[in-house]
XYZ file of C-alpha atoms in Angstrom:
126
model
C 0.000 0.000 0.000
C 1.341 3.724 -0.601
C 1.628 5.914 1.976
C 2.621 9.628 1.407
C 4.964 10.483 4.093
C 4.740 14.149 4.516
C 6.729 16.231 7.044
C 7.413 20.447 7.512
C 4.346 21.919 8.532
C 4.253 24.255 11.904
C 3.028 27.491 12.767
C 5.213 31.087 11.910
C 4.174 34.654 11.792
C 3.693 36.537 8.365
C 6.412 37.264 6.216
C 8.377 33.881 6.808
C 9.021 30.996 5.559
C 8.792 26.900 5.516
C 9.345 23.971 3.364
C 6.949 21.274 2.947
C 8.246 17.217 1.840
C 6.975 14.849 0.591
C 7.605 11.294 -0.163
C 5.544 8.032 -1.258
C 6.394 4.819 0.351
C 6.965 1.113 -1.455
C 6.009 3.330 -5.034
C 7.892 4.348 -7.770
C 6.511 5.382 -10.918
C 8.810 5.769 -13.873
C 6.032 8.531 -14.896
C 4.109 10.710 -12.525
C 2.839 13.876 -11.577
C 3.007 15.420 -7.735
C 2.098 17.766 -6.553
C 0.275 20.092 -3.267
C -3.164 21.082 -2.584
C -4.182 23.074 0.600
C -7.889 23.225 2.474
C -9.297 25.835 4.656
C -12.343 24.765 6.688
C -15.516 25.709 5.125
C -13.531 25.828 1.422
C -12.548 23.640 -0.890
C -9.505 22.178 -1.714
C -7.430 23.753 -4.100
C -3.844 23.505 -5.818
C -0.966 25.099 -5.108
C 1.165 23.658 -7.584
C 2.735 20.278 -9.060
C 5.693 18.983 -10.477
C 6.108 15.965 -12.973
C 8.438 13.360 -12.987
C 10.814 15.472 -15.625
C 10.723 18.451 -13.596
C 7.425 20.255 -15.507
C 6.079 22.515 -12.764
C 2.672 24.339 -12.904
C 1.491 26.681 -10.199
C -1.563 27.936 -9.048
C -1.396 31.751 -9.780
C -1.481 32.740 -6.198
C 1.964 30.521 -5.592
C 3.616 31.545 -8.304
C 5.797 34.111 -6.878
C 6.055 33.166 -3.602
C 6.595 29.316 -3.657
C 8.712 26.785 -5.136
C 8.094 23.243 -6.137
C 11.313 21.142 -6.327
C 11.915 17.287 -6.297
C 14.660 15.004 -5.633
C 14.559 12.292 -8.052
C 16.635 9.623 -6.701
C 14.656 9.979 -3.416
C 11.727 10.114 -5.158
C 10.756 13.257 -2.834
C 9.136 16.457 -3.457
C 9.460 19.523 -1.265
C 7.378 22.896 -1.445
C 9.569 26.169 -0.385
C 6.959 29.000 1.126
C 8.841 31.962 1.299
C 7.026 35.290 2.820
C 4.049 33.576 3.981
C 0.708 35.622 4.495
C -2.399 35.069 7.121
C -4.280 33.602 4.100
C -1.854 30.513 3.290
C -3.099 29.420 6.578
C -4.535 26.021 5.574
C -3.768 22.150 6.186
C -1.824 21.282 2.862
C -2.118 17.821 1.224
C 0.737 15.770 -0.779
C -0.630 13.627 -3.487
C 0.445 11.484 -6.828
C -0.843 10.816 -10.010
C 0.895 7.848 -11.214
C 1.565 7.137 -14.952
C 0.656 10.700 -15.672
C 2.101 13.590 -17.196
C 0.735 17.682 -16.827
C 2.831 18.766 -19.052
C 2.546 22.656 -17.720
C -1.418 22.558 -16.859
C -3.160 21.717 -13.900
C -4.719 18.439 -13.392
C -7.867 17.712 -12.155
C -8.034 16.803 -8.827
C -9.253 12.799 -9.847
C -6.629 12.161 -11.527
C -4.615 12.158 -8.267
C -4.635 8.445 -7.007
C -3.095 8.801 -3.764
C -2.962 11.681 -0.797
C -1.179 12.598 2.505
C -3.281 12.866 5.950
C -2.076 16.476 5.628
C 0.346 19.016 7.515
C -1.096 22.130 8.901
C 0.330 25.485 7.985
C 0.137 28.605 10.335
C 0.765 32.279 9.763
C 0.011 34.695 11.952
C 0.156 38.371 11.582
């Protein structure tokens, strides 16, 4: 069974910064796409950005200038840099892969996503 092992979350006041990671267990796809989503209570989930397994990133226009999606390939591990973090990226944020899929530069649809993290909360205060 995959489990995405995701670590980095915690609480800091506006204007700084924290990385997320992110790494499936007993997978590895030749061909995949990874990425982050976050949820506020009350809202729905929505993407923050993803990265495929050739290094094709696609943000959500809100992260783009702010946050960074990376990966290490031979760990198989993505990591999400936050850098000057506002009260509204409060939110739990969710891991999850698309196996055997490529974006290619646009967002996928949430379904296509096959497996998710429990979630790490993120914090900013003002």
């Amino acid at each position: 069974q995959v489990h995405m092992l995701e670590s980095g979350g915690g609480s800091v006041q506006s204007g700084g910064s924290l990385k997320l990671s992110c790494s499936p267990s007993n997978y590895n796809p030749k061909m995949y796409c990874m990425g982050w989503f976050r949820q506020t209570p009350g809202k729905e989930r929505e993407g923050v950005a993803v990265i495929d397994h050739d290094g094709t990133t696609t943000y959500a226009d809100y992260a783009k200038d702010r946050f960074t999606i990376s990966r290490d390939g031979a760990n198989f591990t993505i990591y999400l840099q936050m850098n000057n973090l506002k009260p509204e990226d409060t939110a739990k944020y969710y891991c999850a892969l698309a196996p055997y899929y490529y974006s290619g530069g646009h967002f996928p649809p949430e379904d296509r996503f096959s497996y998710w993290g429990q979630g790490t909360q993120v914090t900013v205060s003002s």
